[in-house]
Coordinates of C-alpha atoms in Angstrom, one line a residue:
Chain A
M1196 CA 5.8 52.6 -50.4
E1197 CA 4.9 49.2 -50.4
M1198 CA 2.2 47.8 -47.7
S1199 CA 1.4 44.9 -47.1
N1200 CA -2.2 44.8 -47.3
S1201 CA -3.7 47.7 -44.8
F1202 CA -1.3 46.5 -41.9
L1203 CA 1.3 48.9 -40.8
I1204 CA 3.2 46.2 -39.5
T1205 CA 3.5 42.4 -40.2
T1206 CA 5.3 39.8 -39.0
K1207 CA 5.5 36.2 -40.6
D1208 CA 7.1 33.1 -38.4
L1209 CA 9.4 35.8 -36.6
V1210 CA 12.4 33.8 -34.8
R1211 CA 15.6 35.1 -33.0
T1212 CA 18.0 33.3 -31.4
F1213 CA 20.6 34.2 -29.1
P1214 CA 23.7 32.3 -28.5
M1215 CA 24.2 30.9 -25.0
G1216 CA 27.4 28.8 -24.8
R1217 CA 26.9 26.1 -27.1
T1218 CA 23.1 26.0 -27.4
K1219 CA 20.8 28.7 -28.5
I1220 CA 18.0 30.5 -27.0
F1221 CA 14.9 31.1 -28.9
A1222 CA 13.9 34.9 -27.8
L1223 CA 11.0 34.4 -30.3
D1224 CA 9.9 31.5 -31.8
G1225 CA 7.4 31.8 -34.9
V1226 CA 5.6 35.0 -34.2
S1227 CA 3.2 35.9 -36.4
L1228 CA 1.3 39.6 -35.9
N1229 CA -0.2 42.0 -37.8
F1230 CA -0.9 45.6 -36.6
K1231 CA -3.0 47.9 -38.2
A1232 CA -3.1 52.0 -37.9
G1233 CA -4.4 53.4 -34.5
E1234 CA -4.0 50.3 -32.7
F1235 CA -3.1 50.8 -28.7
A1236 CA -1.6 47.2 -28.4
G1237 CA 0.6 45.9 -25.8
L1238 CA 2.7 42.8 -25.7
V1239 CA 2.2 41.2 -22.1
G1240 CA 4.0 38.5 -20.6
P1241 CA 6.6 37.2 -18.0
S1242 CA 10.1 38.5 -18.3
G1243 CA 12.3 36.5 -21.3
S1244 CA 8.8 35.9 -23.2
G1245 CA 10.4 38.0 -26.2
K1246 CA 8.0 41.3 -25.7
T1247 CA 11.5 43.8 -26.0
T1248 CA 13.1 41.2 -28.6
F1249 CA 9.8 41.7 -30.7
L1250 CA 9.9 45.5 -29.9
N1251 CA 13.7 45.7 -31.2
I1252 CA 12.8 43.9 -34.4
V1253 CA 9.5 45.9 -35.5
G1254 CA 11.7 49.0 -34.2
S1255 CA 14.8 48.0 -37.0
L1256 CA 16.9 47.8 -34.2
D1257 CA 17.5 44.2 -34.6
S1258 CA 17.1 41.6 -37.3
P1259 CA 15.0 38.5 -37.0
T1260 CA 17.3 35.2 -37.6
E1261 CA 14.1 33.7 -39.3
G1262 CA 10.8 34.6 -40.8
S1263 CA 9.9 38.2 -42.1
A1264 CA 8.7 41.6 -40.3
V1265 CA 7.7 43.9 -42.8
V1266 CA 7.1 47.9 -40.9
M1267 CA 5.5 50.5 -43.3
G1268 CA 6.5 48.4 -46.4
K1269 CA 10.1 47.9 -45.3
K1270 CA 11.6 44.4 -44.9
I1271 CA 13.4 44.5 -41.5
E1272 CA 15.5 41.3 -42.5
T1273 CA 16.9 43.4 -45.8
L1274 CA 17.8 46.9 -44.4
S1275 CA 21.0 48.0 -44.5
H1276 CA 22.2 49.9 -41.0
K1277 CA 21.6 53.3 -43.0
Q1278 CA 17.9 52.4 -44.3
A1279 CA 16.8 51.0 -40.6
A1280 CA 18.0 54.4 -39.5
W1281 CA 15.9 56.1 -42.0
L1282 CA 12.8 54.1 -41.1
R1283 CA 13.6 55.1 -37.5
N1284 CA 13.8 58.5 -37.7
K1285 CA 10.8 58.8 -40.2
N1286 CA 8.2 56.4 -38.6
I1287 CA 9.1 55.0 -35.3
G1288 CA 9.4 56.7 -31.8
F1289 CA 10.6 55.1 -29.0
I1290 CA 9.9 55.1 -25.2
F1291 CA 11.9 53.6 -22.8
Q1292 CA 11.8 52.1 -19.4
T1293 CA 14.8 54.2 -18.4
F1294 CA 13.7 57.3 -20.2
N1295 CA 17.1 57.5 -22.2
L1296 CA 17.2 61.0 -22.3
L1297 CA 20.3 62.8 -23.3
P1298 CA 21.7 64.5 -20.1
V1299 CA 23.4 67.5 -21.5
Y1300 CA 20.8 68.5 -23.3
T1301 CA 17.7 70.6 -22.1
V1302 CA 14.2 69.9 -22.1
Y1303 CA 13.4 71.3 -25.6
E1304 CA 16.9 70.0 -27.1
N1305 CA 15.8 66.6 -26.4
V1306 CA 12.2 67.0 -27.8
E1307 CA 14.3 68.5 -30.7
F1308 CA 16.5 66.1 -31.2
T1309 CA 15.0 63.8 -33.5
L1310 CA 14.0 66.7 -35.5
L1311 CA 17.2 67.5 -36.5
L1312 CA 17.9 64.7 -38.7
L1313 CA 14.9 65.6 -40.7
K1314 CA 15.4 68.7 -43.2
M1315 CA 13.4 71.1 -41.1
S1316 CA 13.4 74.7 -40.7
A1317 CA 14.3 75.9 -37.1
N1318 CA 10.9 77.7 -37.3
E1319 CA 8.8 74.7 -38.2
R1320 CA 11.1 72.7 -35.4
R1321 CA 10.2 75.2 -32.7
K1322 CA 6.6 75.0 -33.7
K1323 CA 6.7 71.1 -33.3
V1324 CA 8.8 70.7 -30.4
M1325 CA 6.4 73.2 -28.5
Q1326 CA 3.3 71.8 -29.7
A1327 CA 4.7 68.1 -28.3
L1328 CA 5.6 69.5 -24.8
E1329 CA 2.1 71.2 -24.5
W1330 CA 0.8 67.8 -25.2
V1331 CA 2.9 66.4 -22.3
K1332 CA 2.2 69.7 -20.2
L1333 CA 5.9 70.5 -19.7
A1334 CA 6.2 73.6 -22.4
D1335 CA 7.1 75.4 -18.9
R1336 CA 9.8 73.4 -18.3
A1337 CA 11.6 73.4 -21.8
K1338 CA 14.7 75.0 -20.2
S1339 CA 15.3 72.4 -17.8
K1340 CA 17.5 69.7 -17.7
P1341 CA 16.9 66.1 -17.5
S1342 CA 18.7 66.1 -13.9
Q1343 CA 16.0 68.7 -13.0
L1344 CA 13.3 66.9 -13.6
S1345 CA 11.0 64.1 -11.7
G1346 CA 10.9 60.4 -13.2
G1347 CA 7.1 61.6 -14.2
E1348 CA 8.4 64.3 -15.8
S1349 CA 11.5 62.4 -17.7
Q1350 CA 8.9 60.0 -19.0
R1351 CA 6.6 62.6 -20.4
V1352 CA 9.5 64.2 -21.9
A1353 CA 10.4 61.1 -23.7
V1354 CA 6.8 61.0 -24.7
A1355 CA 6.9 64.1 -26.4
R1356 CA 10.6 63.5 -28.2
A1357 CA 8.6 60.4 -29.3
V1358 CA 5.1 62.1 -30.8
V1359 CA 7.3 65.1 -31.9
K1360 CA 7.9 64.1 -35.1
E1361 CA 4.5 62.6 -35.5
P1362 CA 5.3 59.6 -36.5
P1363 CA 2.6 56.5 -37.3
I1364 CA 4.4 54.0 -34.8
I1365 CA 5.6 54.6 -31.3
L1366 CA 6.9 51.5 -29.3
A1367 CA 7.0 52.0 -25.7
D1368 CA 9.0 49.2 -23.8
E1369 CA 8.2 49.3 -19.9
P1370 CA 7.3 52.9 -20.0
T1371 CA 5.9 52.9 -16.7
A1372 CA 8.1 50.5 -14.9
N1373 CA 10.6 53.3 -13.4
L1374 CA 7.3 55.5 -12.2
D1375 CA 4.8 56.1 -9.4
A1376 CA 1.1 55.2 -9.9
E1377 CA 0.1 58.6 -10.6
N1378 CA 2.8 59.6 -12.6
S1379 CA 2.1 56.2 -14.9
Y1380 CA -1.9 57.1 -15.2
N1381 CA -0.6 60.7 -16.4
I1382 CA 1.5 59.4 -19.1
L1383 CA -0.9 56.8 -20.1
D1384 CA -3.6 59.2 -20.6
T1385 CA -1.3 61.2 -22.6
M1386 CA -0.6 58.6 -24.6
V1387 CA -4.5 57.4 -25.2
T1388 CA -5.1 61.0 -26.3
L1389 CA -2.2 61.3 -28.6
N1390 CA -3.5 57.9 -30.2
R1391 CA -6.9 59.3 -30.5
E1392 CA -5.9 62.8 -31.5
L1393 CA -3.1 62.0 -33.6
G1394 CA -4.0 58.2 -35.2
T1395 CA -0.5 56.9 -34.1
T1396 CA -0.1 53.3 -33.3
F1397 CA 1.0 52.4 -29.5
I1398 CA 2.8 48.9 -29.2
F1399 CA 3.8 48.4 -25.8
A1400 CA 5.9 45.7 -23.9
T1401 CA 4.7 45.3 -20.4
H1402 CA 3.8 43.6 -17.6
D1403 CA 2.6 46.3 -15.3
Q1404 CA -1.5 45.9 -14.8
K1405 CA -1.8 49.6 -15.1
V1406 CA -0.4 49.9 -18.8
I1407 CA -2.5 46.6 -19.4
K1408 CA -5.7 48.4 -18.1
Y1409 CA -5.5 50.8 -21.1
L1410 CA -5.1 48.1 -23.8
R1411 CA -7.4 47.6 -26.6
R1412 CA -5.5 44.4 -27.6
K1413 CA -3.8 42.4 -25.6
I1414 CA -1.0 40.0 -27.1
T1415 CA 0.2 37.6 -24.6
L1416 CA 3.8 36.2 -25.3
F1417 CA 5.0 32.9 -23.6
D1418 CA 8.4 31.5 -24.2
G1419 CA 8.9 33.4 -27.4
K1420 CA 5.6 32.2 -28.5
V1421 CA 2.1 33.9 -28.8
A1422 CA 0.0 32.3 -26.5
K1423 CA -3.4 34.5 -26.9
D1424 CA -4.0 37.7 -29.3
E1425 CA -7.0 39.4 -28.1
Q1426 CA -9.1 42.6 -28.4
V1427 CA -10.2 43.6 -25.1
E1428 CA -12.3 46.6 -23.8
P1429 CA -9.9 49.3 -21.9
E1430 CA -10.8 50.2 -18.6
K1431 CA -11.5 54.2 -18.6
G1432 CA -9.5 56.8 -15.9
K1433 CA -7.1 55.8 -13.1
G1434 CA -7.2 52.2 -12.0
E1435 CA -7.0 51.0 -8.1
E1436 CA -4.6 48.9 -8.1
Q1437 CA -0.9 49.4 -8.4
Chain B
M244 CA 25.7 71.5 -38.7
I245 CA 23.9 69.1 -36.4
I246 CA 27.2 67.1 -35.6
P247 CA 29.2 69.8 -34.8
R248 CA 25.9 71.9 -32.9
L249 CA 25.8 68.6 -31.0
A250 CA 29.6 68.1 -30.5
I251 CA 29.8 71.7 -29.0
K252 CA 26.8 70.5 -27.3
N253 CA 28.4 67.6 -25.3
L254 CA 31.3 69.1 -24.8
M255 CA 30.2 72.1 -23.1
G256 CA 27.8 69.6 -21.2
A257 CA 30.8 67.6 -20.2
G258 CA 32.0 70.4 -17.8
I259 CA 35.3 70.2 -15.5
R260 CA 36.3 67.1 -17.9
T261 CA 36.6 68.9 -21.0
W262 CA 38.1 72.1 -19.2
L263 CA 40.7 70.4 -17.6
N264 CA 41.5 68.4 -21.1
V265 CA 41.0 72.0 -22.7
V266 CA 43.7 73.7 -20.4
V267 CA 46.3 70.9 -20.8
L268 CA 46.3 71.1 -24.5
S269 CA 46.3 74.8 -24.4
L270 CA 49.5 74.7 -22.8
A271 CA 50.9 72.1 -25.2
F272 CA 49.4 74.9 -28.0
V273 CA 51.6 77.7 -26.1
I274 CA 54.7 75.7 -25.0
I275 CA 55.1 74.3 -28.7
I276 CA 54.8 77.5 -30.1
F277 CA 56.9 78.9 -27.4
F278 CA 59.8 76.8 -28.0
Q279 CA 60.1 76.9 -31.9
S280 CA 60.0 80.9 -31.8
L281 CA 62.8 80.7 -28.9
Y282 CA 64.9 78.3 -31.2
K283 CA 63.6 80.4 -34.8
G284 CA 64.8 83.3 -32.8
M285 CA 68.3 81.5 -31.8
G286 CA 68.5 80.8 -35.3
D287 CA 67.5 84.2 -36.8
Q288 CA 69.7 86.0 -34.1
A289 CA 72.8 83.8 -34.9
K290 CA 72.5 83.9 -38.3
E291 CA 72.1 87.8 -38.4
A292 CA 74.9 88.3 -36.2
K293 CA 77.1 85.9 -38.2
I294 CA 76.0 88.0 -41.6
D295 CA 76.6 91.3 -40.0
I296 CA 80.0 90.5 -38.4
E297 CA 81.9 88.0 -40.4
F298 CA 79.7 86.7 -43.9
A299 CA 78.2 89.8 -45.0
G300 CA 76.8 88.7 -48.5
G301 CA 79.2 85.9 -49.0
Q302 CA 83.1 85.0 -49.2
Y303 CA 85.3 84.0 -51.6
W304 CA 87.7 82.0 -50.7
H305 CA 91.1 81.1 -51.8
E306 CA 91.6 77.7 -53.1
E307 CA 93.6 76.5 -50.4
Y308 CA 91.8 78.2 -47.7
D309 CA 90.0 76.1 -45.3
P310 CA 89.2 77.8 -41.6
L311 CA 88.9 74.1 -40.3
D312 CA 92.4 73.5 -40.8
P313 CA 94.8 75.6 -39.5
L314 CA 97.8 74.0 -41.2
T315 CA 96.6 74.8 -44.8
L316 CA 96.7 78.7 -43.6
E317 CA 100.6 79.0 -45.0
D318 CA 99.6 78.5 -48.2
A319 CA 96.5 79.7 -48.5
H320 CA 97.0 83.2 -49.6
G321 CA 97.2 84.8 -53.3
F322 CA 96.5 88.1 -55.3
V323 CA 93.5 89.5 -55.3
P324 CA 92.1 89.0 -58.8
G325 CA 90.9 92.0 -61.1
P326 CA 87.2 91.4 -60.5
L327 CA 87.2 90.9 -56.7
Q328 CA 89.6 94.3 -56.6
E329 CA 87.3 96.1 -58.6
K330 CA 85.0 95.3 -55.8
V331 CA 86.8 96.2 -52.9
D332 CA 88.0 99.7 -54.7
K333 CA 84.2 100.3 -55.0
G334 CA 83.8 99.5 -51.2
E335 CA 81.7 96.4 -52.2
A336 CA 83.8 94.0 -50.8
A337 CA 87.0 93.7 -48.1
P338 CA 89.9 91.3 -48.3
I339 CA 91.0 89.6 -45.0
L340 CA 94.4 88.0 -44.8
V341 CA 95.0 85.0 -42.7
S342 CA 98.0 83.7 -41.3
Q343 CA 98.6 81.3 -38.2
A344 CA 101.1 83.0 -35.8
S345 CA 101.8 82.5 -31.9
I346 CA 102.1 84.3 -28.8
Y347 CA 103.2 84.0 -25.4
P348 CA 101.1 85.3 -23.0
E349 CA 102.5 84.6 -19.5
G350 CA 105.4 83.0 -20.7
R351 CA 103.2 80.3 -22.4
L352 CA 103.2 79.3 -26.1
Q353 CA 100.1 79.9 -27.7
T354 CA 98.7 79.4 -31.0
I355 CA 96.6 82.1 -32.8
I356 CA 95.1 83.0 -36.4
L357 CA 96.1 86.7 -37.4
K358 CA 93.6 88.3 -39.4
G359 CA 94.1 91.6 -42.0
I360 CA 91.5 93.6 -42.2
D361 CA 91.2 97.5 -43.9
P362 CA 90.3 99.4 -41.3
K363 CA 88.3 101.3 -43.3
Q364 CA 86.3 98.8 -44.6
T365 CA 82.2 98.8 -44.0
I366 CA 81.3 95.4 -45.5
I367 CA 81.2 93.6 -42.0
D368 CA 80.4 95.2 -38.6
L369 CA 83.6 94.7 -37.1
P370 CA 85.4 97.4 -35.3
S371 CA 88.4 97.5 -37.5
K372 CA 88.2 101.6 -37.3
F373 CA 90.5 101.1 -34.2
L374 CA 93.0 99.2 -36.2
V375 CA 93.9 103.0 -37.9
Q376 CA 97.8 103.4 -37.3
E377 CA 99.0 106.0 -35.6
G378 CA 102.8 106.0 -34.7
D379 CA 104.9 102.9 -34.7
D380 CA 102.8 100.6 -32.6
V381 CA 100.8 98.1 -34.7
P382 CA 97.2 98.2 -33.5
A383 CA 95.6 95.1 -32.6
L384 CA 92.2 94.3 -32.1
I385 CA 91.0 91.3 -30.0
G386 CA 87.6 89.9 -28.5
T387 CA 86.6 89.6 -25.0
R388 CA 87.1 85.8 -25.0
M389 CA 90.5 86.1 -26.4
A390 CA 91.2 88.9 -23.7
K391 CA 90.1 86.6 -21.4
N392 CA 91.9 84.0 -22.0
T393 CA 94.9 85.4 -22.7
G394 CA 94.7 87.9 -19.7
L395 CA 95.5 90.8 -22.3
N396 CA 93.8 94.0 -21.8
Q397 CA 93.8 97.3 -23.7
G398 CA 96.8 99.0 -24.5
D399 CA 98.8 96.1 -23.6
M400 CA 101.8 94.8 -25.6
I401 CA 102.0 91.2 -27.1
T402 CA 104.6 89.9 -28.8
V403 CA 103.2 87.5 -32.2
R404 CA 105.8 85.5 -34.1
W405 CA 104.8 84.4 -37.2
R406 CA 106.4 82.8 -40.7
D407 CA 106.3 85.1 -43.4
A408 CA 105.9 84.0 -47.4
K409 CA 109.3 82.9 -47.7
G410 CA 108.8 80.6 -44.4
T411 CA 111.1 83.0 -42.5
F412 CA 110.0 83.0 -39.0
D413 CA 109.7 87.1 -37.5
A414 CA 108.1 88.6 -34.6
R415 CA 107.0 91.9 -33.3
D416 CA 105.4 93.5 -30.6
F417 CA 101.4 94.4 -31.1
R418 CA 99.6 97.0 -29.3
I419 CA 96.0 95.9 -28.1
V420 CA 93.9 99.1 -28.9
Q421 CA 90.7 97.6 -28.4
I422 CA 88.5 94.9 -26.8
M423 CA 85.4 94.0 -28.9
R424 CA 82.6 93.1 -27.3
T425 CA 81.2 90.3 -30.0
T426 CA 78.6 87.4 -30.1
V427 CA 80.4 86.0 -32.9
E428 CA 82.6 83.4 -31.2
T429 CA 84.6 82.9 -34.7
V430 CA 86.1 86.3 -34.9
D431 CA 87.1 86.5 -31.6
Q432 CA 88.1 82.9 -30.1
G433 CA 92.2 82.8 -30.5
Q434 CA 92.2 85.5 -32.7
I435 CA 94.0 88.8 -33.8
W436 CA 93.1 91.4 -36.1
I437 CA 95.9 93.9 -37.4
P438 CA 95.5 96.2 -40.3
L439 CA 95.7 94.6 -43.9
E440 CA 98.4 96.7 -44.9
T441 CA 100.8 96.1 -42.1
M442 CA 99.8 92.3 -42.1
R443 CA 100.9 92.2 -45.8
E444 CA 103.9 94.2 -45.3
L445 CA 104.9 92.0 -42.6
M446 CA 103.9 88.7 -44.2
G447 CA 105.7 90.0 -47.2
M448 CA 102.2 89.2 -49.4
E449 CA 101.6 92.2 -51.0
N450 CA 97.9 92.8 -52.3
E451 CA 97.1 89.3 -51.2
A452 CA 94.2 88.2 -49.4
S453 CA 93.0 84.8 -48.0
L454 CA 89.2 85.5 -48.6
V455 CA 87.1 88.7 -49.7
V456 CA 84.2 89.3 -48.2
V457 CA 81.4 90.6 -50.3
A458 CA 78.7 93.4 -49.6
K459 CA 75.2 92.3 -47.9
N460 CA 73.1 91.6 -51.0
T461 CA 75.8 91.6 -53.9
V462 CA 73.9 90.1 -57.1
N463 CA 76.8 90.0 -59.2
I464 CA 79.1 87.2 -58.2
P465 CA 81.5 86.8 -61.3
A466 CA 83.6 83.5 -61.3
V467 CA 87.2 84.1 -60.2
Q468 CA 89.6 81.7 -61.4
G469 CA 91.5 80.1 -57.8
W470 CA 89.0 81.7 -55.8
E471 CA 85.6 79.8 -54.5
F472 CA 82.4 81.6 -54.0
K473 CA 80.7 80.3 -50.8
N474 CA 77.2 81.7 -50.1
L475 CA 75.4 82.4 -47.1
E476 CA 73.7 79.2 -47.4
F477 CA 77.3 77.2 -47.2
L478 CA 78.7 79.8 -44.7
L479 CA 75.6 79.3 -42.4
A480 CA 74.8 75.2 -42.8
D481 CA 76.6 74.8 -39.8
I482 CA 74.5 76.7 -37.7
D483 CA 71.6 75.3 -39.5
N484 CA 72.6 72.2 -38.0
L485 CA 73.1 73.2 -34.7
I486 CA 69.9 75.0 -34.4
K487 CA 67.9 71.8 -35.9
A488 CA 70.1 69.3 -33.9
K489 CA 69.2 71.8 -30.5
S490 CA 65.4 72.1 -31.7
A491 CA 65.2 68.4 -31.8
G492 CA 66.5 67.6 -28.0
G493 CA 64.0 70.8 -27.2
S494 CA 61.4 69.0 -28.9
I495 CA 61.2 66.3 -27.0
M496 CA 59.5 68.1 -24.0
Y497 CA 56.9 69.5 -26.0
V498 CA 56.2 66.0 -27.8
F499 CA 56.5 64.6 -24.3
L500 CA 53.5 67.4 -23.2
L501 CA 51.4 66.8 -26.4
L502 CA 51.6 63.0 -25.3
L503 CA 50.2 63.8 -22.1
A504 CA 47.3 66.1 -23.5
M505 CA 46.6 63.4 -25.9
L506 CA 46.6 60.7 -23.4
A507 CA 43.9 62.8 -21.6
I508 CA 42.0 63.2 -24.6
F509 CA 42.6 59.4 -25.6
N510 CA 41.5 58.5 -22.1
T511 CA 38.1 60.9 -22.1
Q512 CA 37.4 59.0 -25.6
V513 CA 37.8 55.9 -24.1
L514 CA 35.7 56.6 -20.9
S515 CA 32.9 58.4 -22.9
I516 CA 32.6 55.8 -25.2
F517 CA 32.0 53.0 -22.5
R518 CA 30.1 55.2 -20.1
R519 CA 27.7 56.9 -23.0
R520 CA 26.8 53.8 -24.8
K521 CA 23.2 54.0 -23.8
E522 CA 23.1 57.6 -25.1
M523 CA 24.6 56.1 -28.5
G524 CA 21.7 53.5 -28.5
T525 CA 19.4 56.3 -27.9
M526 CA 20.6 58.2 -30.7
M527 CA 20.6 55.4 -33.2
A528 CA 17.0 54.5 -31.8
L529 CA 16.3 58.3 -33.1
G530 CA 17.6 58.2 -36.6
F531 CA 21.2 58.5 -36.0
T532 CA 23.6 55.9 -38.3
R533 CA 26.2 54.8 -36.6
S534 CA 28.8 56.3 -39.1
K535 CA 26.7 59.6 -37.2
V536 CA 27.7 58.7 -34.0
I537 CA 31.6 58.0 -34.9
Q538 CA 31.3 61.4 -36.4
L539 CA 29.7 63.1 -33.4
F540 CA 32.1 61.2 -31.0
T541 CA 35.5 62.3 -33.0
L542 CA 34.3 65.7 -33.5
E543 CA 33.7 66.0 -29.8
G544 CA 37.4 64.9 -29.1
A545 CA 38.9 66.8 -32.1
M546 CA 36.9 70.0 -30.9
H547 CA 39.1 70.0 -27.4
S548 CA 41.8 71.1 -29.9
V549 CA 39.6 74.0 -31.2
L550 CA 38.5 75.0 -27.8
A551 CA 42.5 74.6 -26.6
A552 CA 43.5 76.9 -29.7
I553 CA 40.9 79.7 -28.8
I554 CA 42.0 79.1 -24.7
A555 CA 45.8 78.9 -26.0
A556 CA 45.2 82.7 -27.9
V557 CA 43.8 84.5 -24.8
Y558 CA 46.6 83.8 -22.6
G559 CA 49.5 82.7 -25.2
I560 CA 49.0 85.5 -27.4
P561 CA 49.9 88.5 -24.6
F562 CA 52.3 86.3 -23.0
L563 CA 54.4 85.6 -26.7
V564 CA 54.1 89.1 -27.2
W565 CA 55.4 90.0 -24.0
F566 CA 57.9 87.8 -24.5
D567 CA 58.7 89.3 -27.7
K568 CA 59.7 92.4 -26.5
T569 CA 61.0 91.4 -23.4
G570 CA 63.3 88.3 -24.8
F571 CA 64.5 85.4 -22.9
A572 CA 67.5 86.2 -20.7
L573 CA 70.0 83.5 -20.7
P574 CA 71.6 82.9 -17.7
Q575 CA 75.5 84.0 -17.4
G576 CA 77.8 81.8 -18.6
T577 CA 75.2 80.0 -21.0
D578 CA 77.4 78.8 -24.4
F579 CA 75.5 77.8 -27.0
G580 CA 78.2 77.5 -29.5
F581 CA 77.1 79.8 -31.5
A582 CA 76.3 83.7 -31.9
L583 CA 73.8 84.9 -29.2
G584 CA 72.8 88.0 -27.5
E585 CA 72.7 87.9 -23.5
K586 CA 69.0 87.8 -24.5
I587 CA 67.0 85.4 -27.0
F588 CA 64.4 87.1 -28.9
P589 CA 61.7 84.8 -30.3
G590 CA 61.1 84.5 -33.6
Y591 CA 57.4 83.7 -35.2
S592 CA 55.7 83.0 -38.4
I593 CA 52.5 82.4 -39.2
G594 CA 53.6 79.0 -40.8
M595 CA 54.6 78.1 -37.4
V596 CA 51.5 78.9 -35.7
V597 CA 49.3 77.6 -38.5
G598 CA 51.6 74.5 -38.7
T599 CA 51.6 74.0 -34.4
V600 CA 47.1 74.4 -34.6
V601 CA 47.4 71.8 -37.8
L602 CA 49.2 69.1 -36.1
V603 CA 47.6 69.3 -32.7
L604 CA 44.3 69.4 -34.4
M605 CA 45.6 66.5 -36.6
V606 CA 47.1 64.5 -33.7
T607 CA 43.7 65.0 -31.5
T608 CA 41.4 64.3 -34.3
V609 CA 43.4 60.8 -35.0
V610 CA 43.5 60.3 -31.3
S611 CA 40.0 61.0 -31.1
F612 CA 38.9 58.9 -34.0
L613 CA 41.1 55.5 -32.5
P614 CA 38.7 54.9 -29.9
T615 CA 35.4 55.7 -31.6
R616 CA 35.9 52.8 -34.3
R617 CA 34.5 50.3 -31.3
I618 CA 31.0 52.2 -32.4
A619 CA 31.0 50.9 -35.7
K620 CA 30.6 47.6 -34.3
L621 CA 28.0 48.6 -31.7
K622 CA 24.3 46.7 -32.0
P623 CA 21.6 49.7 -31.3
T624 CA 20.0 47.3 -28.9
D625 CA 23.1 46.1 -26.9
A626 CA 23.8 50.1 -26.8
L627 CA 20.5 50.5 -25.0
R628 CA 21.3 48.2 -22.9
G629 CA 24.7 50.0 -21.5
K630 CA 26.4 46.5 -23.3
M631 CA 29.2 46.7 -25.6
S632 CA 28.8 44.2 -28.6

């Protein structure tokens, strides 16, 4: 695998524009960022600052208009649909604001889903799924359907789904936006543990203060540009404010 | 095997929507097979009756003989040639002499076809045994349709007038010895059967015939000068065409039903693609390619027909077996224009069942695939936002 130095993710002068009538909007405007393995980083900033767009490009769900993004040694802008899908399947886990669980599948099947594309025996899959559910403390809800879960439980299933294949990168877009404080902290504690135990790189897009308290690196985006990129001391345990 | 597994899961997960589609589609299966079997049964029954009662293994026609043109009948007779007479002598063929004649039921002139047949023949299932002559009366056999039209009853005398071989008019009274019940209209309507030898004598046509019917499964069909062999394919062509015309008419109903089922599936697919965009986006984010998502959604739609085939088998097989045993009673007075009994018994074939299943499966797959083509243009980021690209 061709890697850019020791970085898992490298972006250089990343530009992403969207047409808006006759003009175009710059969602990202020359973003250059590098992420090492094991980082617990967050993109913060107001709505429209380009956080989700950055995650989408790094997650190979979208392509840059200009500039370059190299993820796990793969140039995102040159990947075919198939190669991008493979990169996501092998190396990237996603956690979404609205959980995005597949409604007709059980908790177990939702977590197993991502492993189905990897050539893995049923026994191995079972072992990994149960382990992931143990991590998020939902092993006893394996047979439940998403409709039977609370918001916090649903997001924990989403976390289990993201980590089950033990990807080097997990991208979490506003993972606590639909959760109450207690569930948010539970989820974040789980993520910190997984980051520490598995060495998974977590990159968040958030403007939730609860999440920001956990970050070790805070990147502030404003109007598609990096306004500040700083290493921060994370606050341990639950925060007081919502 | 991932795609089929997920497709089944999604299909089952869709609940009542799936089952409504499946039930409608299963009805389409059963009704298509029901109607096809009905028409096949009709065709088989009509052909069987025509073969048993009229055509047997085929007919040699005198070169002038044309059953559709009664005016030619005057000249449509000749000596039974040697090779055919040999067959007749061996009991492998039955000559029939045909001529035009007139009767006067209730004082009104009616043109009929007079047919002479050997009372002892066993080649066709016509009850010719009743034509064995005892005494001076010429025995005559008519069918129920002829009896109804002319008001004739068993034992009645009827005056028949004809022109003999020399063109001279002659007449005689015949006694109706039997009224036969037959499904084959073409040996009944407007016809009187009398003993062959008597007819030859009355007509002055010794050893002559208009056609010779050969026994079923006759392999040796010699070419005979002045006579033309008409095989079953030729003789049954009219019935085949009639059945085809009737099946085409009947197929409108099942095409309509199939369209309804397909509309339901198309609608479900279109709805799915609009309502499940987020699901598609999630699948793509988890590593599914667009083509895999298309495959999944197409298979989901197509699997409606697989489930429908299973459901159709559950209630359709007992129904069709029962129908095969009891038959379909035709309403009184129904006339299809060809030989049918009071009941139609369906005719099934593996080809028909497999053909129907394959047809429905193919149509369902195409209908399921069409709306999924939109997925090919879907951007994962738009899909995740629940937006269509």
